[in-house]
Short mmCIF file of C-alpha atoms and ligand atoms in Angstrom, two decimals:
data_model
loop_
_atom_site.label_atom_id
_atom_site.label_comp_id
_atom_site.label_asym_id
_atom_site.label_seq_id
_atom_site.Cartn_x
_atom_site.Cartn_y
_atom_site.Cartn_z
CA MET A 1 -0.33 -0.17 -0.05
CA VAL A 2 1.31 3.82 -0.05
CA ALA A 3 4.29 4.74 1.84
CA ALA A 4 3.41 8.39 2.82
CA ALA A 5 6.23 10.85 3.15
CA HIS A 6 6.54 10.90 6.93
CA SER A 7 7.77 14.84 7.33
CA TRP A 8 8.10 14.59 10.97
CA SER A 9 11.03 12.57 10.58
CA HIS A 10 13.01 15.56 9.73
CA MET A 11 11.61 17.58 12.65
CA SER A 12 14.25 18.15 15.26
CA ALA A 13 14.02 15.52 18.03
CA ILE A 14 12.84 17.76 20.38
CA ASP A 15 9.79 18.92 18.03
CA ALA A 16 8.96 15.31 17.49
CA MET A 17 8.84 14.29 21.14
CA ASN A 18 6.48 17.39 21.57
CA ASP A 19 4.29 16.20 18.44
CA ARG A 20 4.08 12.74 17.70
CA THR A 21 0.38 12.71 17.73
CA GLN A 22 0.77 14.84 14.34
CA HIS A 23 1.41 13.10 11.46
CA PRO A 24 0.81 14.32 8.24
CA GLN A 25 0.03 11.04 7.14
CA THR A 26 -0.33 7.72 8.71
CA LEU A 27 2.31 5.38 7.16
CA VAL A 28 0.65 2.72 5.96
CA LEU A 29 2.34 -1.04 5.81
CA SER A 30 0.65 -3.85 3.75
CA THR A 31 0.99 -7.28 5.80
CA PRO A 32 -1.18 -9.75 4.50
CA PRO A 33 -1.30 -12.73 7.34
CA ASP A 34 -0.20 -15.32 4.87
CA ALA A 35 2.62 -13.48 3.28
CA ILE A 36 4.17 -11.24 5.95
CA PRO A 37 6.78 -8.77 4.29
CA ALA A 38 9.71 -8.42 7.27
CA ASP A 39 10.70 -5.77 6.24
CA ALA A 40 7.18 -3.70 7.13
CA ILE A 41 7.25 -5.99 10.22
CA ALA A 42 11.15 -4.32 10.81
CA GLN A 43 10.06 -1.03 10.22
CA ALA A 44 7.07 -1.04 12.75
CA ALA A 45 8.89 -2.32 15.52
CA ARG A 46 11.81 0.13 14.86
CA LEU A 47 8.85 2.79 15.48
CA LEU A 48 7.50 1.18 18.26
CA ARG A 49 10.87 0.90 19.94
CA ALA A 50 11.42 4.33 19.38
CA GLY A 51 8.52 5.45 21.02
CA ASP A 52 5.94 6.02 18.38
CA VAL A 53 2.37 4.49 18.25
CA VAL A 54 1.51 1.60 15.42
CA ALA A 55 -1.96 -0.02 15.03
CA PHE A 56 -1.61 -3.34 14.41
CA PRO A 57 -4.32 -6.45 13.46
CA THR A 58 -5.26 -8.75 16.04
CA GLU A 59 -7.51 -11.80 15.89
CA THR A 60 -9.96 -9.57 17.48
CA VAL A 61 -9.81 -5.84 16.79
CA TYR A 62 -6.75 -4.10 15.58
CA GLY A 63 -4.89 -2.24 18.50
CA LEU A 64 -3.02 0.80 18.96
CA GLY A 65 0.17 0.10 20.27
CA ALA A 66 3.72 1.30 22.11
CA ASP A 67 6.30 0.50 24.32
CA ALA A 68 4.70 -0.77 27.85
CA THR A 69 7.97 0.09 29.48
CA SER A 70 7.66 3.51 28.35
CA GLU A 71 5.38 6.13 30.25
CA VAL A 72 6.04 8.64 27.22
CA ALA A 73 4.72 6.13 24.69
CA VAL A 74 2.08 5.06 26.34
CA ARG A 75 1.03 8.92 26.94
CA ARG A 76 1.00 9.02 23.08
CA ILE A 77 -1.87 6.72 22.76
CA PHE A 78 -4.03 8.40 25.22
CA ALA A 79 -3.36 11.60 23.38
CA ALA A 80 -4.10 9.95 19.76
CA LYS A 81 -7.53 8.19 20.77
CA GLU A 82 -8.38 11.15 23.08
CA ARG A 83 -8.71 8.53 26.18
CA PRO A 84 -9.05 9.97 29.46
CA LEU A 85 -6.31 8.85 31.43
CA SER A 86 -8.10 7.12 33.85
CA ASP A 87 -8.87 3.91 31.38
CA PRO A 88 -6.39 1.04 31.65
CA LEU A 89 -4.50 -0.79 28.54
CA ILE A 90 -3.88 -3.92 27.87
CA VAL A 91 -0.28 -5.28 27.42
CA HIS A 92 0.26 -7.45 24.51
CA LEU A 93 2.96 -10.43 25.23
CA ALA A 94 4.33 -12.51 22.09
CA ASP A 95 4.22 -15.24 24.70
CA VAL A 96 3.27 -16.61 28.09
CA THR A 97 7.48 -16.62 29.10
CA GLN A 98 7.14 -12.93 29.17
CA LEU A 99 4.41 -13.03 31.76
CA ALA A 100 6.66 -12.64 35.04
CA ASP A 101 8.15 -9.10 33.21
CA VAL A 102 4.78 -7.16 33.44
CA THR A 103 3.30 -8.98 36.19
CA ARG A 104 3.88 -10.30 39.74
CA ASP A 105 2.44 -13.47 42.10
CA ILE A 106 1.41 -15.31 39.28
CA PRO A 107 -1.57 -17.47 40.54
CA SER A 108 -1.58 -21.03 38.93
CA ALA A 109 -5.17 -20.17 37.63
CA ALA A 110 -3.15 -17.85 35.30
CA LEU A 111 -0.92 -20.52 34.07
CA GLN A 112 -3.56 -22.89 33.24
CA LEU A 113 -5.37 -20.17 31.39
CA ALA A 114 -2.58 -19.21 29.12
CA LYS A 115 -2.03 -22.50 28.79
CA ARG A 116 -5.65 -23.33 26.97
CA PHE A 117 -6.22 -19.96 25.51
CA TRP A 118 -2.98 -18.18 24.59
CA PRO A 119 -2.47 -17.17 22.21
CA GLY A 120 -6.04 -16.06 22.14
CA PRO A 121 -8.87 -13.01 22.88
CA LEU A 122 -8.63 -13.43 26.55
CA THR A 123 -6.99 -11.08 28.83
CA MET A 124 -5.88 -11.59 32.37
CA VAL A 125 -5.72 -9.04 35.01
CA LEU A 126 -2.98 -9.62 37.47
CA PRO A 127 -0.68 -7.61 39.87
CA ARG A 128 1.48 -5.39 37.95
CA ASN A 129 5.06 -5.54 37.47
CA ALA A 130 6.87 -2.11 38.88
CA ARG A 131 8.75 -2.58 35.34
CA ILE A 132 5.49 -1.25 33.81
CA PRO A 133 4.33 2.59 34.39
CA ALA A 134 1.29 3.15 36.32
CA LEU A 135 0.11 4.87 33.52
CA VAL A 136 -0.94 1.94 31.94
CA ALA A 137 -2.78 0.83 34.61
CA ALA A 138 -4.25 4.15 35.14
CA GLY A 139 -2.49 4.54 38.86
CA GLY A 140 -3.78 1.13 39.39
CA ASP A 141 -1.52 -2.00 41.19
CA THR A 142 -3.38 -4.60 38.69
CA ILE A 143 -2.59 -5.05 34.88
CA GLY A 144 -4.64 -6.33 32.09
CA VAL A 145 -2.54 -8.97 29.60
CA ARG A 146 -2.75 -10.90 26.99
CA VAL A 147 -0.86 -12.89 23.95
CA PRO A 148 -2.68 -12.29 20.63
CA ALA A 149 -3.41 -14.89 18.16
CA HIS A 150 -2.31 -13.04 14.79
CA PRO A 151 0.20 -13.95 12.83
CA VAL A 152 1.07 -10.12 12.31
CA ALA A 153 0.61 -9.10 15.93
CA LEU A 154 2.92 -11.84 16.67
CA ALA A 155 5.55 -10.93 14.48
CA LEU A 156 5.48 -7.44 15.47
CA LEU A 157 5.65 -8.16 18.98
CA ARG A 158 8.66 -10.64 18.53
CA ALA A 159 10.65 -8.13 16.25
CA ALA A 160 9.87 -5.22 18.73
CA ASP A 161 10.88 -7.67 21.68
CA ILE A 162 8.58 -5.21 24.47
CA PRO A 163 5.86 -5.71 25.45
CA VAL A 164 3.18 -3.38 23.93
CA ALA A 165 0.41 -1.58 25.36
CA ALA A 166 -2.42 -1.48 23.10
CA PRO A 167 -6.23 -0.23 23.51
CA SER A 168 -8.66 -0.85 20.87
CA ALA A 169 -7.49 1.39 17.73
CA ASN A 170 -10.24 3.86 17.45
CA ARG A 171 -10.75 7.13 19.37
CA PHE A 172 -12.24 7.17 22.44
CA MET A 173 -16.16 5.61 22.73
CA HIS A 174 -15.63 4.90 19.30
CA THR A 175 -16.51 1.41 17.52
CA SER A 176 -13.46 -0.80 17.77
CA PRO A 177 -12.18 -0.89 14.03
CA THR A 178 -12.29 -4.50 12.52
CA THR A 179 -10.18 -2.97 9.27
CA ALA A 180 -7.26 -1.09 8.96
CA ALA A 181 -9.52 1.36 6.87
CA HIS A 182 -11.40 1.83 10.44
CA VAL A 183 -8.12 2.68 11.91
CA LEU A 184 -7.78 5.64 9.68
CA ALA A 185 -11.37 6.88 9.60
CA ASP A 186 -10.41 7.22 13.63
CA LEU A 187 -6.86 8.30 13.30
CA ASN A 188 -5.29 9.35 10.18
CA GLY A 189 -2.44 11.95 11.06
CA ARG A 190 -2.37 11.00 14.69
CA ILE A 191 -0.20 8.27 14.59
CA ALA A 192 2.89 7.17 12.86
CA CYS A 193 1.82 3.87 10.66
CA VAL A 194 -0.65 1.02 11.00
CA LEU A 195 -0.17 -2.40 9.38
CA ASP A 196 -2.95 -3.51 7.01
CA GLY A 197 -3.77 -7.02 7.76
CA GLY A 198 -7.19 -7.24 6.46
CA PRO A 199 -9.78 -7.98 8.34
CA THR A 200 -10.33 -9.26 11.96
CA GLN A 201 -11.53 -13.13 12.68
CA VAL A 202 -13.21 -12.46 15.98
CA GLY A 203 -14.57 -9.12 15.70
CA VAL A 204 -15.20 -8.59 19.24
CA GLU A 205 -12.14 -7.71 22.13
CA SER A 206 -10.69 -9.94 24.16
CA THR A 207 -12.68 -11.12 27.20
CA VAL A 208 -11.42 -9.75 30.58
CA VAL A 209 -11.05 -11.87 33.38
CA ASP A 210 -9.76 -10.23 36.87
CA LEU A 211 -7.56 -12.71 38.96
CA THR A 212 -6.80 -10.87 41.39
CA THR A 213 -10.02 -11.35 43.28
CA ILE A 214 -11.22 -14.20 45.09
CA PRO A 215 -13.36 -15.81 43.14
CA PRO A 216 -12.46 -14.61 39.82
CA ARG A 217 -14.29 -11.88 38.35
CA LEU A 218 -15.55 -11.65 34.56
CA LEU A 219 -15.10 -7.89 33.62
CA ARG A 220 -15.84 -7.80 29.95
CA PRO A 221 -17.25 -10.82 28.13
CA GLY A 222 -15.52 -11.51 24.90
CA GLY A 223 -13.48 -13.79 22.43
CA VAL A 224 -13.17 -16.56 24.78
CA THR A 225 -16.89 -17.74 25.81
CA LEU A 226 -17.87 -17.93 30.22
CA GLU A 227 -18.58 -21.47 29.43
CA ALA A 228 -15.33 -21.89 28.34
CA LEU A 229 -13.56 -19.67 31.43
CA ARG A 230 -15.82 -21.90 33.59
CA VAL A 231 -13.64 -25.35 33.04
CA ILE A 232 -10.83 -23.76 34.58
CA LEU A 233 -12.22 -21.35 36.64
CA PRO A 234 -15.84 -23.14 37.88
CA ASP A 235 -16.07 -20.32 40.58
CA ILE A 236 -15.68 -17.42 38.28
CA PHE A 237 -18.33 -14.67 38.80
CA ALA A 238 -20.04 -13.24 36.05
CA PRO A 239 -22.74 -10.31 36.71
CA GLU A 240 -25.62 -10.59 35.40
CA PRO A 241 -26.20 -8.25 32.56
CA ALA A 242 -29.49 -5.86 32.72
CA THR A 243 -32.02 -6.02 30.21
CA GLN A 244 -34.30 -2.68 30.89
CA GLY A 245 -33.93 0.35 32.43
CA ALA A 246 -30.97 2.34 33.84
CA PRO A 247 -27.63 0.33 33.54
CA SER A 248 -26.51 -1.82 36.82
CA ALA A 249 -25.85 0.45 39.60
CA GLU A 250 -22.48 -1.53 40.55
CA PRO A 251 -19.42 0.93 40.38
CA ALA A 252 -17.28 -0.08 37.67
CA ARG A 253 -14.22 -1.38 38.50
CA ALA A 254 -12.43 -0.32 35.49
CA PRO A 255 -13.58 2.75 34.09
CA GLY A 256 -13.45 1.08 30.55
CA GLN A 257 -16.67 -0.42 31.19
CA MET A 258 -18.84 2.54 31.15
CA GLU A 259 -21.96 1.80 29.75
CA ARG A 260 -21.96 3.94 27.03
CA HIS A 261 -19.19 2.81 24.53
CA TYR A 262 -18.62 1.63 20.98
CA ALA A 263 -21.21 4.13 20.52
CA PRO A 264 -22.64 5.16 16.69
CA HIS A 265 -23.98 8.75 16.42
CA THR A 266 -26.94 7.46 15.14
CA ARG A 267 -30.15 6.48 17.71
CA LEU A 268 -29.91 2.69 18.09
CA ILE A 269 -32.52 0.25 20.02
CA VAL A 270 -31.55 -2.91 20.43
CA PHE A 271 -34.37 -5.71 21.09
CA ALA A 272 -33.41 -8.19 23.85
CA ALA A 273 -34.92 -11.22 22.06
CA THR A 274 -34.02 -13.79 19.22
CA GLY A 275 -35.94 -15.85 16.61
CA LYS A 276 -39.44 -14.82 15.56
CA PRO A 277 -40.49 -12.26 18.33
CA ALA A 278 -36.97 -10.16 17.91
CA LEU A 279 -37.88 -9.55 14.01
CA ALA A 280 -41.57 -8.51 14.90
CA ALA A 281 -40.17 -6.10 17.04
CA MET A 282 -38.24 -4.26 14.89
CA LEU A 283 -40.77 -4.47 11.95
CA THR A 284 -43.11 -2.74 14.35
CA GLU A 285 -40.35 -0.07 15.32
CA ALA A 286 -39.54 0.41 11.52
CA ASN A 287 -42.59 0.68 10.24
CA ALA A 288 -43.50 3.30 13.18
CA ALA A 289 -40.14 5.03 12.11
CA LEU A 290 -40.81 4.87 8.03
CA ALA A 291 -44.74 6.70 8.75
CA ARG A 292 -42.77 9.31 10.79
CA GLY A 293 -41.09 9.71 7.43
CA GLU A 294 -37.21 8.50 9.15
CA GLN A 295 -34.52 6.42 7.11
CA VAL A 296 -34.19 2.97 9.24
CA GLY A 297 -31.65 1.14 9.08
CA ALA A 298 -31.41 -2.72 11.25
CA LEU A 299 -28.26 -4.86 12.08
CA ALA A 300 -30.01 -8.25 11.41
CA ALA A 301 -29.34 -11.90 10.35
CA ASP A 302 -29.28 -12.72 6.67
CA GLU A 303 -32.72 -14.82 7.50
CA GLU A 304 -34.56 -11.67 8.92
CA ALA A 305 -32.98 -9.27 5.44
CA ALA A 306 -35.59 -9.56 3.10
CA THR A 307 -38.41 -9.13 5.43
CA LEU A 308 -36.73 -6.00 6.45
CA GLU A 309 -35.50 -4.70 3.14
CA GLY A 310 -39.18 -5.41 1.92
CA ALA A 311 -40.77 -2.89 4.49
CA GLY A 312 -38.25 0.15 3.18
CA VAL A 313 -35.61 -0.66 6.33
CA ARG A 314 -31.34 -0.98 5.02
CA VAL A 315 -29.96 -3.88 6.33
CA ALA A 316 -26.44 -4.70 7.06
CA ARG A 317 -25.87 -8.17 6.97
CA LEU A 318 -24.41 -10.08 9.72
CA GLY A 319 -24.48 -13.47 8.67
CA PRO A 320 -26.59 -17.08 9.67
CA ALA A 321 -28.50 -16.78 12.95
CA ASP A 322 -27.07 -19.39 14.48
CA ASP A 323 -23.26 -18.43 13.48
CA LEU A 324 -22.42 -16.30 16.16
CA ALA A 325 -18.91 -16.67 15.54
CA ALA A 326 -19.72 -14.65 11.85
CA ILE A 327 -22.18 -12.18 14.04
CA SER A 328 -19.51 -10.91 16.00
CA ARG A 329 -16.93 -10.64 12.99
CA ARG A 330 -19.35 -8.50 11.08
CA LEU A 331 -20.98 -7.02 13.88
CA TYR A 332 -18.62 -3.49 14.43
CA ALA A 333 -18.24 -3.40 10.47
CA ALA A 334 -22.04 -3.23 10.35
CA LEU A 335 -22.56 -1.14 13.06
CA ARG A 336 -20.03 1.59 11.32
CA GLU A 337 -21.54 1.12 7.89
CA LEU A 338 -24.95 2.20 9.10
CA ASP A 339 -23.58 4.98 11.06
CA SER A 340 -22.45 6.33 8.09
CA ALA A 341 -25.85 6.26 5.94
CA GLU A 342 -27.60 9.37 7.23
CA LEU A 343 -30.28 7.14 8.24
CA ASP A 344 -32.23 8.49 11.71
CA LEU A 345 -32.92 5.19 13.59
CA LEU A 346 -30.94 1.73 14.28
CA LEU A 347 -32.45 -1.07 14.73
CA ALA A 348 -30.83 -4.53 16.30
CA HIS A 349 -31.26 -7.44 18.32
CA SER A 350 -29.38 -9.46 20.58
CA PHE A 351 -28.52 -13.33 19.86
CA GLY A 352 -28.94 -14.72 23.33
CA ARG A 353 -26.07 -15.12 26.12
CA ARG A 354 -24.76 -18.61 24.84
CA GLY A 355 -21.42 -18.72 23.92
CA LEU A 356 -20.63 -15.44 21.61
CA GLY A 357 -23.83 -13.99 22.32
CA LEU A 358 -23.07 -13.12 25.67
CA ALA A 359 -20.44 -10.57 24.26
CA ILE A 360 -22.33 -9.33 21.20
CA GLU A 361 -25.25 -8.35 23.60
CA ASP A 362 -22.92 -6.81 25.86
CA ARG A 363 -21.64 -4.59 22.84
CA LEU A 364 -25.12 -3.63 21.21
CA ARG A 365 -26.17 -2.55 24.61
CA ARG A 366 -23.43 -0.31 25.08
CA ALA A 367 -23.43 0.58 21.52
CA ALA A 368 -27.26 1.17 22.46
CA GLY A 369 -26.39 3.58 25.58
CA GLY A 370 -26.32 0.85 28.40
CA HIS A 371 -29.90 -0.93 27.93
CA LEU A 372 -31.84 -3.33 25.78
CA ARG A 373 -35.63 -2.83 24.94
CA ALA A 374 -37.54 -6.08 26.33
CA VAL A 375 -39.84 -7.49 23.61
O1 LIG B 1 -8.85 -7.74 22.27
C1 LIG B 1 -8.52 -6.54 22.95
O2 LIG B 1 -8.71 -6.45 24.57
C2 LIG B 1 -8.03 -5.73 22.36
C3 LIG B 1 -6.83 -5.68 21.31
C4 LIG B 1 -6.21 -4.56 20.43
O3 LIG B 1 -6.28 -6.86 22.17
N1 LIG B 1 -8.07 -4.72 23.24
C5 LIG B 1 -8.61 -3.94 23.77
O4 LIG B 1 -8.01 -2.86 24.39
O5 LIG B 1 -10.06 -4.25 23.56
P1 LIG B 1 -9.48 -1.64 25.20
O6 LIG B 1 -8.09 -0.75 25.92
O7 LIG B 1 -10.14 -0.70 24.08
O8 LIG B 1 -10.12 -2.46 26.64
C6 LIG B 1 -9.57 -2.90 27.48
C7 LIG B 1 -10.36 -3.08 28.69
C8 LIG B 1 -10.39 -1.53 29.04
O9 LIG B 1 -11.05 -0.61 28.97
C9 LIG B 1 -10.61 -2.27 30.89
O10 LIG B 1 -12.07 -2.20 30.74
C10 LIG B 1 -10.11 -3.59 30.91
O11 LIG B 1 -9.80 -3.99 29.51
N2 LIG B 1 -8.63 -3.71 31.66
C11 LIG B 1 -7.54 -3.23 31.37
N3 LIG B 1 -6.78 -3.25 32.02
C12 LIG B 1 -7.56 -3.44 33.58
C13 LIG B 1 -6.72 -3.43 34.56
N4 LIG B 1 -5.72 -3.65 35.38
N5 LIG B 1 -7.87 -3.67 35.65
C14 LIG B 1 -9.39 -3.77 35.23
N6 LIG B 1 -9.56 -3.79 33.71
C15 LIG B 1 -8.85 -3.87 32.92
MG1 LIG B 2 -11.64 -0.28 23.13
#
């Protein structure tokens, strides 16, 4: 892809230090996962080691990486995203042997989980090693860590040979990016480089589990299912998600857990239903809005598309209703697509709480401002 001239490299070192969130153009390097160019990885690794921020694909969503051992570098992530310093970052490792470099007092459950789920979409919250600046952890004593299962992410982590702090590569509160184009839509000109490894496979973020509490606690449902976690953590505590009304009153353990997140600009209603009742609820709401002269969009299963389109609704197809992996893979791209279509109202419904359904429901609920509508 385009190798943009980066004129910032001609600035004085001091200017560059002060101004590394201003990049006239973000360097885009093509890194197809099945034929990863070594020079692109080496270049991105050099940027990371020099303290710059680099966006890269993981199996879940694109991450915005910086050297996790450098407070100056990590600060640039927050600046590029306009993310408040109170929201902790996940540290990405090339493999489990690096765990002791970034955490301490590692419980045996963590090693069991790592053995079963790494590389993969599981983030463990563990006591923070003093080598990692407090800024990464929003000032706290714990740190989220994971080994991502994406060949480009792993190649970059190995080449850089440092732990890499990386939140999702979107502006704060926006929908997470599942393509390099999504990253550029939010961050072009604000980051040094993005590695384009094509669309991500899982589509929703990693599962976050806190292993510093007894019992361990699910902080965010994600790519590793709660059912799979329970095999190793039978006593894991997973708060029951609210369906209707105000978001749960329980104080968020991490500010990243805030209810309004992943949010489209267009008004979104999400029904807490599946199958026929869900389709009927979407149709009723759509017809009322269309009668008011509004333009309506829907995130829908393939089987629902024709009915909704017949009623005059613009549909973003998520995949077959029983293929939750396909639905989570498509979810954010579909949200972005409809959100940029200048519609007045978006409709969606949940897909149950089994397997990936729990994460899909969680993201839809946050995108809708904190609650689902009961049917
Ligand atoms: O799949 C993912 O996890 C992606 C890719 C890039 O790895 N990353 C990601 O990062 O989703 P981010 O920053 O958008 O979300 C991470 C969330 C934080 O918002 C916070 O809720 C939780 O993980 N988290 C991180 N460190 C934590 C800590 N020390 N204690 C509690 N929660 C933490
Ligand atoms: Mg995020």
